[in-house]
């Protein structure tokens, strides 16, 4: 069932570069409502669990190190067709392939440090939201 919600993280590279405000502005201007949001830092255990699906990939250790090296902004967003529309807004995983005007085209520099996460399905949006937020923290 479509929930019209998706989960995002502004990743450590985006936070380090001071892009929180600009990215949130673009998200809001694109019609997403912020349902939950916090500045937080993932532990190694958190990142290993969150990215368990990638545990056999050659970039897994680097991914865990990157995602734990500084704070992230975790958020739940609401909009009709949220998962698909947010993935369109952020652009391709590799910013070199991302369309003009997408968040990754504007704010990311490489496939490994690509500024922002977006859930790939309604099911994962619910799982990832619950990973970072309790029911009482979602509005
Ligand atoms: P995301 O799609 O949000 O979640 C998985 C992350 O793994 C991805 O963003 C990148 O940060 C990283 N990633 C994906 N593919 C590669 C790759 N080929 N090399 C390095 N990192 C990758």
Short mmCIF file of C-alpha atoms and ligand atoms in Angstrom, two decimals:
data_model
loop_
_atom_site.label_atom_id
_atom_site.label_comp_id
_atom_site.label_asym_id
_atom_site.label_seq_id
_atom_site.Cartn_x
_atom_site.Cartn_y
_atom_site.Cartn_z
CA UNK A 1 0.00 0.00 0.00
CA UNK A 2 1.38 3.44 -0.91
CA UNK A 3 1.92 5.50 2.23
CA UNK A 4 2.82 8.76 0.46
CA UNK A 5 5.81 8.95 2.78
CA UNK A 6 9.50 8.55 2.17
CA UNK A 7 12.64 8.65 4.29
CA UNK A 8 15.71 10.78 3.59
CA UNK A 9 19.12 11.51 5.06
CA UNK A 10 21.21 14.54 4.22
CA UNK A 11 24.53 12.71 4.38
CA UNK A 12 27.74 13.83 6.17
CA UNK A 13 29.24 15.46 3.05
CA UNK A 14 26.16 17.66 2.58
CA UNK A 15 26.13 18.65 6.25
CA UNK A 16 29.91 19.34 6.31
CA UNK A 17 29.60 21.65 3.32
CA UNK A 18 26.78 23.66 4.91
CA UNK A 19 24.09 22.58 2.45
CA UNK A 20 21.34 21.69 4.97
CA UNK A 21 19.33 24.88 4.42
CA UNK A 22 19.59 24.87 0.62
CA UNK A 23 18.60 21.21 0.33
CA UNK A 24 15.64 21.56 2.75
CA UNK A 25 14.51 24.63 0.79
CA UNK A 26 14.51 22.61 -2.43
CA UNK A 27 12.65 19.73 -0.76
CA UNK A 28 9.96 22.09 0.60
CA UNK A 29 9.66 23.97 -2.70
CA UNK A 30 9.04 20.62 -4.40
CA UNK A 31 5.93 20.04 -2.31
CA UNK A 32 7.16 17.69 0.41
CA UNK A 33 5.91 18.17 3.98
CA UNK A 34 8.38 17.41 6.77
CA UNK A 35 6.78 14.79 9.03
CA UNK A 36 9.86 14.17 11.23
CA UNK A 37 13.41 15.55 11.30
CA UNK A 38 16.59 15.48 13.40
CA UNK A 39 20.33 16.13 13.32
CA UNK A 40 21.98 12.92 14.48
CA UNK A 41 25.09 10.79 13.97
CA UNK A 42 25.01 7.12 13.06
CA UNK A 43 27.21 4.68 14.96
CA UNK A 44 29.14 1.99 13.10
CA UNK A 45 26.52 -0.54 14.22
CA UNK A 46 23.71 1.72 12.98
CA UNK A 47 25.28 2.13 9.54
CA UNK A 48 26.10 -1.58 9.21
CA UNK A 49 22.46 -2.39 10.00
CA UNK A 50 20.94 0.37 7.86
CA UNK A 51 23.04 -0.67 4.83
CA UNK A 52 22.98 -4.45 5.53
CA UNK A 53 21.68 -5.04 1.99
CA UNK A 54 25.06 -3.76 0.70
CA UNK A 55 27.21 -5.79 3.13
CA UNK A 56 28.74 -7.95 0.39
CA UNK A 57 29.55 -5.01 -1.89
CA UNK A 58 33.19 -3.92 -2.25
CA UNK A 59 32.33 -0.37 -1.13
CA UNK A 60 30.60 -1.44 2.12
CA UNK A 61 33.43 -0.56 4.55
CA UNK A 62 33.93 2.85 2.93
CA UNK A 63 30.16 3.45 2.97
CA UNK A 64 29.98 2.73 6.73
CA UNK A 65 32.99 4.97 7.43
CA UNK A 66 31.51 7.81 5.35
CA UNK A 67 28.05 7.61 6.88
CA UNK A 68 29.43 7.63 10.44
CA UNK A 69 32.08 10.35 10.10
CA UNK A 70 29.80 13.24 11.05
CA UNK A 71 26.22 14.29 11.63
CA UNK A 72 23.40 13.63 9.20
CA UNK A 73 19.91 15.09 8.95
CA UNK A 74 17.34 12.28 9.04
CA UNK A 75 13.80 13.15 7.95
CA UNK A 76 10.46 11.65 6.95
CA UNK A 77 8.72 13.44 4.08
CA UNK A 78 5.11 13.32 2.89
CA UNK A 79 3.67 14.00 -0.58
CA UNK A 80 1.53 12.14 -3.11
CA UNK A 81 3.75 9.52 -4.76
CA UNK A 82 6.52 10.45 -2.30
CA UNK A 83 9.03 7.63 -2.93
CA UNK A 84 9.13 8.01 -6.71
CA UNK A 85 8.89 11.81 -6.75
CA UNK A 86 11.69 12.16 -4.19
CA UNK A 87 13.98 9.86 -6.18
CA UNK A 88 13.31 12.04 -9.22
CA UNK A 89 14.14 15.14 -7.15
CA UNK A 90 17.47 13.74 -5.89
CA UNK A 91 18.60 12.29 -9.24
CA UNK A 92 20.77 9.30 -10.13
CA UNK A 93 23.01 7.61 -7.51
CA UNK A 94 26.04 8.86 -9.44
CA UNK A 95 25.86 12.68 -9.59
CA UNK A 96 27.69 12.53 -12.93
CA UNK A 97 24.55 10.84 -14.33
CA UNK A 98 22.04 12.99 -12.41
CA UNK A 99 19.75 15.35 -14.34
CA UNK A 100 20.27 19.12 -14.22
CA UNK A 101 18.51 20.71 -11.25
CA UNK A 102 18.46 17.54 -9.13
CA UNK A 103 19.84 17.65 -5.60
CA UNK A 104 22.73 15.29 -6.38
CA UNK A 105 23.64 17.26 -9.51
CA UNK A 106 23.72 20.46 -7.45
CA UNK A 107 25.26 19.28 -4.18
CA UNK A 108 27.09 15.92 -4.65
CA UNK A 109 30.51 15.18 -6.00
CA UNK A 110 30.82 11.40 -6.38
CA UNK A 111 28.88 8.14 -6.44
CA UNK A 112 30.17 7.27 -2.97
CA UNK A 113 29.54 10.71 -1.40
CA UNK A 114 26.25 11.59 -3.02
CA UNK A 115 24.78 14.08 -0.51
CA UNK A 116 21.36 12.57 0.04
CA UNK A 117 19.49 9.29 0.54
CA UNK A 118 15.99 8.48 -0.67
CA UNK A 119 14.06 5.27 0.06
CA UNK A 120 13.58 2.97 -2.94
CA UNK A 121 10.13 1.60 -2.01
CA UNK A 122 7.18 2.26 0.30
CA UNK A 123 8.17 -0.80 2.32
CA UNK A 124 11.74 0.44 2.82
CA UNK A 125 10.50 3.98 3.56
CA UNK A 126 8.53 2.57 6.51
CA UNK A 127 11.45 0.41 7.71
CA UNK A 128 13.99 3.25 7.40
CA UNK A 129 11.68 5.79 9.08
CA UNK A 130 11.18 3.41 12.01
CA UNK A 131 14.97 2.92 12.20
CA UNK A 132 15.42 6.61 13.09
CA UNK A 133 12.09 7.75 14.59
CA UNK A 134 9.53 6.50 17.08
CA UNK A 135 5.84 6.91 16.27
CA UNK A 136 5.70 9.87 18.69
CA UNK A 137 8.36 11.73 16.67
CA UNK A 138 6.38 11.59 13.40
CA UNK A 139 3.75 14.25 12.74
P1 LIG B 1 22.33 5.34 -1.61
O1 LIG B 1 21.79 4.84 -2.91
O2 LIG B 1 21.60 6.37 -0.85
O3 LIG B 1 22.60 4.07 -0.66
C1 LIG B 1 23.68 3.19 -0.93
C2 LIG B 1 24.92 4.02 -0.99
O4 LIG B 1 26.11 3.31 -1.29
C3 LIG B 1 24.80 5.00 -2.17
O5 LIG B 1 23.79 5.93 -1.90
C4 LIG B 1 26.22 5.52 -2.22
O6 LIG B 1 26.48 6.42 -1.13
C5 LIG B 1 26.97 4.20 -1.98
N1 LIG B 1 27.30 3.59 -3.25
C6 LIG B 1 26.47 3.05 -4.15
N2 LIG B 1 27.13 2.56 -5.21
C7 LIG B 1 28.43 2.80 -4.97
C8 LIG B 1 29.64 2.51 -5.67
N3 LIG B 1 29.62 1.88 -6.85
N4 LIG B 1 30.80 2.89 -5.12
C9 LIG B 1 30.80 3.50 -3.91
N5 LIG B 1 29.70 3.80 -3.18
C10 LIG B 1 28.53 3.44 -3.71
#
